[in-house]
């Protein structure tokens, strides 16, 4: 593997898959332009509120449709007024008969769990049933808060990052890092559906972020705890991490809800270009779910922590770009990332040579 | 036509032609560096005040001559003092015999109408008689005000923009746009000399910019008017647009001067590189010509309006660069731009294969 | 020679040589990342304070080691904690057996004269004895002050600049320039070891910088002086310039120390990339050596003067990049630069075809 970068021109991500394009809140009465998997897209809401995704290119003169406006659930080009409907069909244009106008490419979308999901591949292969079920996003037993970062690196470097939390000790030393992470053995296994990397740290002190969470959960923040991290990668590029601390010796991961603060770190990693991606991060928790101030506090803390990764990832990308032929190490701690990349590679190969 | 962009390496503009390089006021006692049609040029005034244009490259060590200074009508290189005269001949250099020094390339120039015009092609083919006559620039019956924008797009996208004013309804909705523009039919015809696209809108309300002009002309701003737009493209890339409003039913374009506010929108569009150009815009008017405050008001209004085009044009360029193989539509409203591009193509072909 | 730029891919600098990488003060208890001769390097101090230079690339996942931290004289990667020793050997990593880990490339260094010197070529060819002896940096008879600039041009354009001080008349007209520089003949000779360009100007007025120096030396600032400039280029790319003024007719360069203000302009010019370099400049003087306020005054004056070169050099580079096939003139005043480049070329050739 050459510096973990694919040869120029190679397909770097599965296309026939659901990616998070934006949050529901980002698409209101205005159009939103965003590049997903190297496709320039525009997102807007049709008459019934359904979100549509089209190629962000007016067939008339090539203006970005996202510079236009929405009128009656149709998208009006802001340059010369060509009107496109939710399916990419030209509905009208002042003074023109538009019957023969070419259609604009349409991308399937689903709005669910507070996100707009888009299928950048073959529209006729799109399969709503393939969208992951996210229990935490639908159940009243969970509270969620999250944010967004644009990051100038290959999306797979973020997958690596999240499938090996050893880096917390170094990158996040003052919040969630602790030396016991390094010391605890990590286990990785893969199925057809997912790659799972887990680490259990018994009888440790809670680092600052988890002290805050213990307080939020109404538990003593200075008590010794059992801590766990279970990272789950699923296609195309989602990483859900079960994390938490339980009062020591009360069952750890299996402890009763009243004795632990547990959560899922949510990571949707959507390729933008070969060397950039959209990062939708958040945390879904099962404790103090009605405490909105705690949701804000966690969001701010998590935002600060994830911002610490940005510089490292972008400079790692710069180094790999500079030395594209350099082989990297694959240690046990890297197994999660390595197996996730293999799953990605298999998905891409299956698209290129459909079975 | 692939996304209306020429293949890489193709000649994109006529070279044997007069382009506006700068305003007279931009070349004072200092040299001015500017790239015109991909040629780096330096402009300065000789002893008699005549403007000279040379390649902006000192034959000694390649420093830009525009970083130097003018002394006695000659250009002194700011690095080691090589002195070049108005024709590109090396006049002197401290401690050197300069007889055998190579000449710096010289570009023909004309100063007229408040602008410096430059001929970026073969100097021996330059023809002062080929410079357009601009009556409004010389007659006391007209007042003129204008400005400059640097725009990061192919100069021909600006020609398209100005030869199809349908876009006013969308891009300039709050100033000169109105729905009747869309609704009025547009006519285009071409001669050997020019491409003309015209549109007449009878019995309409004047939009805000024209209300201001009516006030300036001493006419009632809320009266119904007949409005016209006559766009004239001439080589290499000038667009003069006759625009105006007359009190309704009094002859429209042909109405008596006292009953109308009429003007020429002046657009000199000078290629800088393949994907950028210099845009000299202005307005010449026949009403209230002595009202200098009105000149300022119009300049500010026009500057704001033309700034609205910048983002659209630059993002259109980005889209065309991203999708270079995409074919665009050519509608009736595009005929002005399409015909102007054909005239440009013929001029380029004639230069490549001189008759 | 095409625009004095080498063909793409050609080796542009000797590699088996000592270059100034940074000042001693730049490497404290933190690591410093810097690119030298196109090699990304990280500098840090080992347990005994010795400065080490390694390739700035962690063998684990390619993160820049310079984002990490120093612990006990070893460099800890800031991503996953791989620990590298001063020789590039992996010392440890949490939870890993590192015996088989690849070494990180190590670059020989020497700390001397207040600078860290690095050898970017073959480590086994490094030769501490080849480091120039700089008397002014070690002797109490001299005082030194200096600074650093990053400049976006080929390092050889800076060598040209310093080996032809004719430019002072133009670029530094208000500080060290004077017309007599242009008028005085320049002599260049080269040996195996160095290229020397010298110029002597007798019975001139001291320009502002030298008036300040005369005051600092306790001499009358308005007295006529004999002035000299002796530029010495040595490999790989150092230029030391003996400069000074002596009271007129008292021996000039050879005058007694009490009758002159003399100094060495120090220039270490370290390639960063093909079109950028690190410029370490300073002045070593033999007068008023204990006057630290004078050291500051000179540093500020010299900083201002050298900043005047930046724009010219960077725009010269832009011009040469734009016109790569253009041949430049080689005048008598350019002999210093031309000969220095020949010495550089011979050194590169000797590396490529070792004798």
PDB file of C-alpha atoms in Angstrom, chain B residues 43-286:
ATOM      1  CA  UNK B  43       2.752  51.098 -19.305  1.00  0.00           C
ATOM      2  CA  UNK B  44       4.472  54.452 -18.801  1.00  0.00           C
ATOM      3  CA  UNK B  45       4.584  57.924 -20.321  1.00  0.00           C
ATOM      4  CA  UNK B  46       7.431  59.094 -22.537  1.00  0.00           C
ATOM      5  CA  UNK B  47       8.904  62.588 -22.539  1.00  0.00           C
ATOM      6  CA  UNK B  48       6.049  64.017 -24.572  1.00  0.00           C
ATOM      7  CA  UNK B  49       3.449  62.315 -22.406  1.00  0.00           C
ATOM      8  CA  UNK B  50       2.734  59.582 -24.931  1.00  0.00           C
ATOM      9  CA  UNK B  51       1.956  56.270 -23.299  1.00  0.00           C
ATOM     10  CA  UNK B  52       4.282  53.375 -24.167  1.00  0.00           C
ATOM     11  CA  UNK B  53       3.684  49.689 -23.555  1.00  0.00           C
ATOM     12  CA  UNK B  54       6.551  47.215 -23.243  1.00  0.00           C
ATOM     13  CA  UNK B  55       6.861  43.654 -22.146  1.00  0.00           C
ATOM     14  CA  UNK B  56       7.241  43.779 -18.379  1.00  0.00           C
ATOM     15  CA  UNK B  57      10.520  41.873 -18.341  1.00  0.00           C
ATOM     16  CA  UNK B  58      13.968  43.431 -18.048  1.00  0.00           C
ATOM     17  CA  UNK B  59      16.322  41.791 -20.561  1.00  0.00           C
ATOM     18  CA  UNK B  60      19.106  41.970 -17.990  1.00  0.00           C
ATOM     19  CA  UNK B  61      17.873  39.623 -15.229  1.00  0.00           C
ATOM     20  CA  UNK B  62      14.151  39.272 -15.817  1.00  0.00           C
ATOM     21  CA  UNK B  63      12.930  41.692 -13.158  1.00  0.00           C
ATOM     22  CA  UNK B  64       9.529  43.275 -13.854  1.00  0.00           C
ATOM     23  CA  UNK B  65      10.197  46.712 -15.322  1.00  0.00           C
ATOM     24  CA  UNK B  66       6.990  47.912 -13.666  1.00  0.00           C
ATOM     25  CA  UNK B  67       8.809  47.813 -10.319  1.00  0.00           C
ATOM     26  CA  UNK B  68      11.117  50.540 -11.636  1.00  0.00           C
ATOM     27  CA  UNK B  69      10.580  54.259 -12.129  1.00  0.00           C
ATOM     28  CA  UNK B  70      10.219  56.782 -14.933  1.00  0.00           C
ATOM     29  CA  UNK B  71      12.996  59.320 -15.440  1.00  0.00           C
ATOM     30  CA  UNK B  72      12.871  61.802 -18.285  1.00  0.00           C
ATOM     31  CA  UNK B  73      10.361  59.739 -20.200  1.00  0.00           C
ATOM     32  CA  UNK B  74      12.423  56.559 -19.967  1.00  0.00           C
ATOM     33  CA  UNK B  75      11.860  53.536 -17.784  1.00  0.00           C
ATOM     34  CA  UNK B  76      14.606  52.720 -15.277  1.00  0.00           C
ATOM     35  CA  UNK B  77      14.665  49.127 -14.052  1.00  0.00           C
ATOM     36  CA  UNK B  78      14.356  49.135 -10.269  1.00  0.00           C
ATOM     37  CA  UNK B  79      16.862  46.313  -9.871  1.00  0.00           C
ATOM     38  CA  UNK B  80      20.109  47.330 -11.610  1.00  0.00           C
ATOM     39  CA  UNK B  81      19.236  50.514 -13.448  1.00  0.00           C
ATOM     40  CA  UNK B  82      18.914  49.412 -17.076  1.00  0.00           C
ATOM     41  CA  UNK B  83      17.155  52.258 -18.909  1.00  0.00           C
ATOM     42  CA  UNK B  84      14.641  51.476 -21.654  1.00  0.00           C
ATOM     43  CA  UNK B  85      13.135  54.012 -23.985  1.00  0.00           C
ATOM     44  CA  UNK B  86       9.581  54.216 -25.200  1.00  0.00           C
ATOM     45  CA  UNK B  87      10.233  51.840 -28.072  1.00  0.00           C
ATOM     46  CA  UNK B  88      11.848  49.122 -25.997  1.00  0.00           C
ATOM     47  CA  UNK B  89      15.370  50.071 -26.941  1.00  0.00           C
ATOM     48  CA  UNK B  90      17.912  50.013 -24.136  1.00  0.00           C
ATOM     49  CA  UNK B  91      19.039  53.629 -23.820  1.00  0.00           C
ATOM     50  CA  UNK B  92      21.709  53.204 -21.188  1.00  0.00           C
ATOM     51  CA  UNK B  93      22.864  51.334 -18.134  1.00  0.00           C
ATOM     52  CA  UNK B  94      25.466  52.483 -15.621  1.00  0.00           C
ATOM     53  CA  UNK B  95      28.898  51.253 -16.591  1.00  0.00           C
ATOM     54  CA  UNK B  96      27.651  49.335 -19.660  1.00  0.00           C
ATOM     55  CA  UNK B  97      27.802  49.715 -23.418  1.00  0.00           C
ATOM     56  CA  UNK B  98      24.268  48.867 -24.378  1.00  0.00           C
ATOM     57  CA  UNK B  99      24.542  48.923 -28.161  1.00  0.00           C
ATOM     58  CA  UNK B 100      24.188  45.182 -28.478  1.00  0.00           C
ATOM     59  CA  UNK B 101      21.522  44.731 -25.831  1.00  0.00           C
ATOM     60  CA  UNK B 102      18.328  43.069 -27.040  1.00  0.00           C
ATOM     61  CA  UNK B 103      15.246  45.219 -27.470  1.00  0.00           C
ATOM     62  CA  UNK B 104      12.306  44.727 -25.202  1.00  0.00           C
ATOM     63  CA  UNK B 105       9.097  43.893 -26.994  1.00  0.00           C
ATOM     64  CA  UNK B 106       6.998  46.958 -27.710  1.00  0.00           C
ATOM     65  CA  UNK B 107       3.221  47.004 -28.023  1.00  0.00           C
ATOM     66  CA  UNK B 108       1.442  49.719 -30.026  1.00  0.00           C
ATOM     67  CA  UNK B 109      -0.798  51.981 -27.968  1.00  0.00           C
ATOM     68  CA  UNK B 110      -3.286  54.758 -28.525  1.00  0.00           C
ATOM     69  CA  UNK B 111      -4.565  57.105 -25.852  1.00  0.00           C
ATOM     70  CA  UNK B 112      -8.081  58.184 -26.646  1.00  0.00           C
ATOM     71  CA  UNK B 113     -11.472  58.641 -24.992  1.00  0.00           C
ATOM     72  CA  UNK B 114      -9.884  58.581 -21.549  1.00  0.00           C
ATOM     73  CA  UNK B 115      -8.422  55.106 -22.044  1.00  0.00           C
ATOM     74  CA  UNK B 116      -5.101  53.582 -23.056  1.00  0.00           C
ATOM     75  CA  UNK B 117      -5.677  51.109 -25.877  1.00  0.00           C
ATOM     76  CA  UNK B 118      -3.116  48.419 -26.579  1.00  0.00           C
ATOM     77  CA  UNK B 119      -2.529  46.087 -29.532  1.00  0.00           C
ATOM     78  CA  UNK B 120      -1.215  42.786 -28.128  1.00  0.00           C
ATOM     79  CA  UNK B 121      -0.611  41.168 -31.529  1.00  0.00           C
ATOM     80  CA  UNK B 122       1.854  41.828 -34.332  1.00  0.00           C
ATOM     81  CA  UNK B 123       3.053  45.410 -34.007  1.00  0.00           C
ATOM     82  CA  UNK B 124       3.514  45.814 -37.738  1.00  0.00           C
ATOM     83  CA  UNK B 125      -0.133  44.941 -38.305  1.00  0.00           C
ATOM     84  CA  UNK B 126      -1.409  47.584 -35.918  1.00  0.00           C
ATOM     85  CA  UNK B 127      -3.850  50.003 -37.427  1.00  0.00           C
ATOM     86  CA  UNK B 128      -4.902  53.143 -35.541  1.00  0.00           C
ATOM     87  CA  UNK B 129      -7.795  53.588 -37.953  1.00  0.00           C
ATOM     88  CA  UNK B 130      -9.272  50.359 -36.664  1.00  0.00           C
ATOM     89  CA  UNK B 131      -9.972  51.921 -33.275  1.00  0.00           C
ATOM     90  CA  UNK B 132     -13.709  52.350 -32.803  1.00  0.00           C
ATOM     91  CA  UNK B 133     -15.060  55.846 -32.880  1.00  0.00           C
ATOM     92  CA  UNK B 134     -16.935  56.573 -29.651  1.00  0.00           C
ATOM     93  CA  UNK B 135     -19.038  59.658 -30.129  1.00  0.00           C
ATOM     94  CA  UNK B 136     -20.191  59.823 -26.526  1.00  0.00           C
ATOM     95  CA  UNK B 137     -16.591  60.139 -25.393  1.00  0.00           C
ATOM     96  CA  UNK B 138     -15.902  63.243 -27.417  1.00  0.00           C
ATOM     97  CA  UNK B 139     -19.117  65.182 -27.527  1.00  0.00           C
ATOM     98  CA  UNK B 140     -20.221  67.767 -24.977  1.00  0.00           C
ATOM     99  CA  UNK B 141     -23.739  66.369 -25.343  1.00  0.00           C
ATOM    100  CA  UNK B 142     -22.736  63.400 -23.220  1.00  0.00           C
ATOM    101  CA  UNK B 143     -21.579  62.849 -19.638  1.00  0.00           C
ATOM    102  CA  UNK B 144     -19.601  59.750 -18.618  1.00  0.00           C
ATOM    103  CA  UNK B 145     -18.763  57.946 -15.404  1.00  0.00           C
ATOM    104  CA  UNK B 146     -17.351  54.469 -14.910  1.00  0.00           C
ATOM    105  CA  UNK B 147     -15.207  52.004 -12.981  1.00  0.00           C
ATOM    106  CA  UNK B 148     -13.146  48.836 -13.110  1.00  0.00           C
ATOM    107  CA  UNK B 149     -13.495  45.255 -11.883  1.00  0.00           C
ATOM    108  CA  UNK B 150     -11.100  42.335 -12.093  1.00  0.00           C
ATOM    109  CA  UNK B 151     -13.132  39.165 -12.697  1.00  0.00           C
ATOM    110  CA  UNK B 152     -11.912  35.580 -12.469  1.00  0.00           C
ATOM    111  CA  UNK B 153     -13.648  34.172 -15.518  1.00  0.00           C
ATOM    112  CA  UNK B 154     -13.158  33.747 -19.259  1.00  0.00           C
ATOM    113  CA  UNK B 155     -13.892  37.147 -20.866  1.00  0.00           C
ATOM    114  CA  UNK B 156     -16.438  35.508 -23.165  1.00  0.00           C
ATOM    115  CA  UNK B 157     -18.693  34.652 -20.229  1.00  0.00           C
ATOM    116  CA  UNK B 158     -18.943  38.411 -19.686  1.00  0.00           C
ATOM    117  CA  UNK B 159     -19.776  38.911 -23.369  1.00  0.00           C
ATOM    118  CA  UNK B 160     -22.534  36.304 -23.016  1.00  0.00           C
ATOM    119  CA  UNK B 161     -23.740  38.070 -19.886  1.00  0.00           C
ATOM    120  CA  UNK B 162     -24.032  41.448 -21.554  1.00  0.00           C
ATOM    121  CA  UNK B 163     -25.496  40.191 -24.817  1.00  0.00           C
ATOM    122  CA  UNK B 164     -28.375  38.584 -22.909  1.00  0.00           C
ATOM    123  CA  UNK B 165     -29.957  40.982 -20.471  1.00  0.00           C
ATOM    124  CA  UNK B 166     -32.595  38.465 -19.458  1.00  0.00           C
ATOM    125  CA  UNK B 167     -30.370  37.916 -16.484  1.00  0.00           C
ATOM    126  CA  UNK B 168     -31.305  41.358 -15.107  1.00  0.00           C
ATOM    127  CA  UNK B 169     -34.593  39.941 -13.867  1.00  0.00           C
ATOM    128  CA  UNK B 170     -32.718  37.488 -11.676  1.00  0.00           C
ATOM    129  CA  UNK B 171     -29.290  38.886 -10.898  1.00  0.00           C
ATOM    130  CA  UNK B 172     -30.376  42.499 -10.579  1.00  0.00           C
ATOM    131  CA  UNK B 173     -33.921  42.056  -9.291  1.00  0.00           C
ATOM    132  CA  UNK B 174     -33.786  45.053  -6.976  1.00  0.00           C
ATOM    133  CA  UNK B 175     -32.328  47.678  -9.311  1.00  0.00           C
ATOM    134  CA  UNK B 176     -32.837  47.244 -13.059  1.00  0.00           C
ATOM    135  CA  UNK B 177     -34.563  43.877 -13.256  1.00  0.00           C
ATOM    136  CA  UNK B 178     -38.283  43.544 -13.925  1.00  0.00           C
ATOM    137  CA  UNK B 179     -40.442  40.690 -15.089  1.00  0.00           C
ATOM    138  CA  UNK B 180     -41.263  42.391 -18.389  1.00  0.00           C
ATOM    139  CA  UNK B 181     -37.683  41.794 -19.556  1.00  0.00           C
ATOM    140  CA  UNK B 182     -38.329  38.084 -19.529  1.00  0.00           C
ATOM    141  CA  UNK B 183     -41.611  38.534 -21.285  1.00  0.00           C
ATOM    142  CA  UNK B 184     -40.496  40.838 -24.069  1.00  0.00           C
ATOM    143  CA  UNK B 185     -39.229  39.093 -27.174  1.00  0.00           C
ATOM    144  CA  UNK B 186     -35.582  39.609 -28.055  1.00  0.00           C
ATOM    145  CA  UNK B 187     -34.261  40.091 -31.584  1.00  0.00           C
ATOM    146  CA  UNK B 188     -30.732  39.439 -32.682  1.00  0.00           C
ATOM    147  CA  UNK B 189     -29.073  40.239 -35.961  1.00  0.00           C
ATOM    148  CA  UNK B 190     -25.479  40.313 -37.039  1.00  0.00           C
ATOM    149  CA  UNK B 191     -23.545  42.184 -39.686  1.00  0.00           C
ATOM    150  CA  UNK B 192     -19.881  41.990 -40.576  1.00  0.00           C
ATOM    151  CA  UNK B 193     -19.272  44.783 -38.088  1.00  0.00           C
ATOM    152  CA  UNK B 194     -21.451  44.034 -35.127  1.00  0.00           C
ATOM    153  CA  UNK B 195     -23.966  41.804 -33.387  1.00  0.00           C
ATOM    154  CA  UNK B 196     -27.096  43.571 -32.183  1.00  0.00           C
ATOM    155  CA  UNK B 197     -29.599  42.191 -29.681  1.00  0.00           C
ATOM    156  CA  UNK B 198     -32.569  44.378 -28.876  1.00  0.00           C
ATOM    157  CA  UNK B 199     -35.589  44.262 -26.640  1.00  0.00           C
ATOM    158  CA  UNK B 200     -38.418  46.798 -26.273  1.00  0.00           C
ATOM    159  CA  UNK B 201     -40.798  46.854 -23.319  1.00  0.00           C
ATOM    160  CA  UNK B 202     -43.733  49.200 -23.681  1.00  0.00           C
ATOM    161  CA  UNK B 203     -45.885  50.611 -20.920  1.00  0.00           C
ATOM    162  CA  UNK B 204     -44.013  49.315 -17.917  1.00  0.00           C
ATOM    163  CA  UNK B 205     -43.124  50.764 -14.521  1.00  0.00           C
ATOM    164  CA  UNK B 206     -39.559  52.021 -14.251  1.00  0.00           C
ATOM    165  CA  UNK B 207     -37.469  49.876 -11.874  1.00  0.00           C
ATOM    166  CA  UNK B 208     -35.523  51.714  -9.111  1.00  0.00           C
ATOM    167  CA  UNK B 209     -32.408  52.541 -11.147  1.00  0.00           C
ATOM    168  CA  UNK B 210     -34.485  54.110 -13.903  1.00  0.00           C
ATOM    169  CA  UNK B 211     -36.666  55.948 -11.411  1.00  0.00           C
ATOM    170  CA  UNK B 212     -33.470  57.558 -10.187  1.00  0.00           C
ATOM    171  CA  UNK B 213     -32.521  58.405 -13.767  1.00  0.00           C
ATOM    172  CA  UNK B 214     -35.956  59.883 -14.473  1.00  0.00           C
ATOM    173  CA  UNK B 215     -35.593  62.102 -11.408  1.00  0.00           C
ATOM    174  CA  UNK B 216     -32.143  63.105 -12.630  1.00  0.00           C
ATOM    175  CA  UNK B 217     -33.596  63.972 -16.027  1.00  0.00           C
ATOM    176  CA  UNK B 218     -36.351  66.057 -14.425  1.00  0.00           C
ATOM    177  CA  UNK B 219     -39.114  63.639 -15.387  1.00  0.00           C
ATOM    178  CA  UNK B 220     -41.762  62.019 -13.161  1.00  0.00           C
ATOM    179  CA  UNK B 221     -40.319  58.843 -11.705  1.00  0.00           C
ATOM    180  CA  UNK B 222     -43.620  57.045 -11.271  1.00  0.00           C
ATOM    181  CA  UNK B 223     -44.972  57.589 -14.768  1.00  0.00           C
ATOM    182  CA  UNK B 224     -45.428  54.539 -17.002  1.00  0.00           C
ATOM    183  CA  UNK B 225     -42.623  54.287 -19.513  1.00  0.00           C
ATOM    184  CA  UNK B 226     -41.497  52.568 -22.673  1.00  0.00           C
ATOM    185  CA  UNK B 227     -38.132  50.920 -22.020  1.00  0.00           C
ATOM    186  CA  UNK B 228     -35.479  49.641 -24.425  1.00  0.00           C
ATOM    187  CA  UNK B 229     -32.180  47.751 -24.452  1.00  0.00           C
ATOM    188  CA  UNK B 230     -30.074  47.535 -27.599  1.00  0.00           C
ATOM    189  CA  UNK B 231     -26.841  45.585 -27.065  1.00  0.00           C
ATOM    190  CA  UNK B 232     -24.087  46.016 -29.654  1.00  0.00           C
ATOM    191  CA  UNK B 233     -21.083  43.709 -29.691  1.00  0.00           C
ATOM    192  CA  UNK B 234     -18.045  44.750 -31.708  1.00  0.00           C
ATOM    193  CA  UNK B 235     -14.640  43.167 -32.002  1.00  0.00           C
ATOM    194  CA  UNK B 236     -12.555  42.373 -30.170  1.00  0.00           C
ATOM    195  CA  UNK B 237     -14.825  42.360 -27.108  1.00  0.00           C
ATOM    196  CA  UNK B 238     -16.685  45.603 -26.581  1.00  0.00           C
ATOM    197  CA  UNK B 239     -20.361  45.748 -25.715  1.00  0.00           C
ATOM    198  CA  UNK B 240     -22.175  49.077 -25.939  1.00  0.00           C
ATOM    199  CA  UNK B 241     -25.763  48.939 -24.736  1.00  0.00           C
ATOM    200  CA  UNK B 242     -28.237  51.647 -25.582  1.00  0.00           C
ATOM    201  CA  UNK B 243     -30.654  51.744 -22.685  1.00  0.00           C
ATOM    202  CA  UNK B 244     -33.397  54.093 -21.633  1.00  0.00           C
ATOM    203  CA  UNK B 245     -36.946  54.858 -20.714  1.00  0.00           C
ATOM    204  CA  UNK B 246     -39.319  57.395 -22.320  1.00  0.00           C
ATOM    205  CA  UNK B 247     -42.651  58.588 -21.056  1.00  0.00           C
ATOM    206  CA  UNK B 248     -45.138  56.067 -22.358  1.00  0.00           C
ATOM    207  CA  UNK B 249     -46.444  56.465 -25.878  1.00  0.00           C
ATOM    208  CA  UNK B 250     -44.226  59.403 -26.803  1.00  0.00           C
ATOM    209  CA  UNK B 251     -42.058  57.569 -29.300  1.00  0.00           C
ATOM    210  CA  UNK B 252     -40.072  55.277 -27.044  1.00  0.00           C
ATOM    211  CA  UNK B 253     -36.475  54.946 -28.269  1.00  0.00           C
ATOM    212  CA  UNK B 254     -37.258  57.606 -30.884  1.00  0.00           C
ATOM    213  CA  UNK B 255     -38.845  60.028 -28.400  1.00  0.00           C
ATOM    214  CA  UNK B 256     -37.629  63.561 -28.047  1.00  0.00           C
ATOM    215  CA  UNK B 257     -34.688  63.975 -25.644  1.00  0.00           C
ATOM    216  CA  UNK B 258     -36.839  66.008 -23.264  1.00  0.00           C
ATOM    217  CA  UNK B 259     -39.205  63.070 -22.793  1.00  0.00           C
ATOM    218  CA  UNK B 260     -36.724  60.345 -21.993  1.00  0.00           C
ATOM    219  CA  UNK B 261     -33.717  59.310 -19.950  1.00  0.00           C
ATOM    220  CA  UNK B 262     -31.343  57.491 -22.238  1.00  0.00           C
ATOM    221  CA  UNK B 263     -27.820  56.296 -21.943  1.00  0.00           C
ATOM    222  CA  UNK B 264     -25.178  53.917 -23.249  1.00  0.00           C
ATOM    223  CA  UNK B 265     -23.866  51.239 -20.933  1.00  0.00           C
ATOM    224  CA  UNK B 266     -20.197  50.983 -21.824  1.00  0.00           C
ATOM    225  CA  UNK B 267     -18.388  47.655 -21.440  1.00  0.00           C
ATOM    226  CA  UNK B 268     -14.786  47.075 -22.437  1.00  0.00           C
ATOM    227  CA  UNK B 269     -13.891  43.484 -21.675  1.00  0.00           C
ATOM    228  CA  UNK B 270     -10.169  42.807 -21.870  1.00  0.00           C
ATOM    229  CA  UNK B 271      -8.810  39.260 -21.494  1.00  0.00           C
ATOM    230  CA  UNK B 272      -6.126  38.908 -18.852  1.00  0.00           C
ATOM    231  CA  UNK B 273      -5.643  35.124 -18.850  1.00  0.00           C
ATOM    232  CA  UNK B 274      -7.759  32.187 -20.053  1.00  0.00           C
ATOM    233  CA  UNK B 275      -9.854  32.459 -16.915  1.00  0.00           C
ATOM    234  CA  UNK B 276      -9.745  36.113 -15.949  1.00  0.00           C
ATOM    235  CA  UNK B 277     -10.396  39.490 -17.468  1.00  0.00           C
ATOM    236  CA  UNK B 278     -10.347  43.218 -16.875  1.00  0.00           C
ATOM    237  CA  UNK B 279     -13.792  44.762 -16.943  1.00  0.00           C
ATOM    238  CA  UNK B 280     -14.068  48.498 -17.654  1.00  0.00           C
ATOM    239  CA  UNK B 281     -17.680  49.507 -17.206  1.00  0.00           C
ATOM    240  CA  UNK B 282     -19.435  52.841 -17.293  1.00  0.00           C
ATOM    241  CA  UNK B 283     -22.411  54.803 -18.431  1.00  0.00           C
ATOM    242  CA  UNK B 284     -22.587  57.630 -20.954  1.00  0.00           C
ATOM    243  CA  UNK B 285     -25.790  59.650 -20.765  1.00  0.00           C
ATOM    244  CA  UNK B 286     -27.475  62.434 -22.698  1.00  0.00           C
TER     245      UNK B 286
END
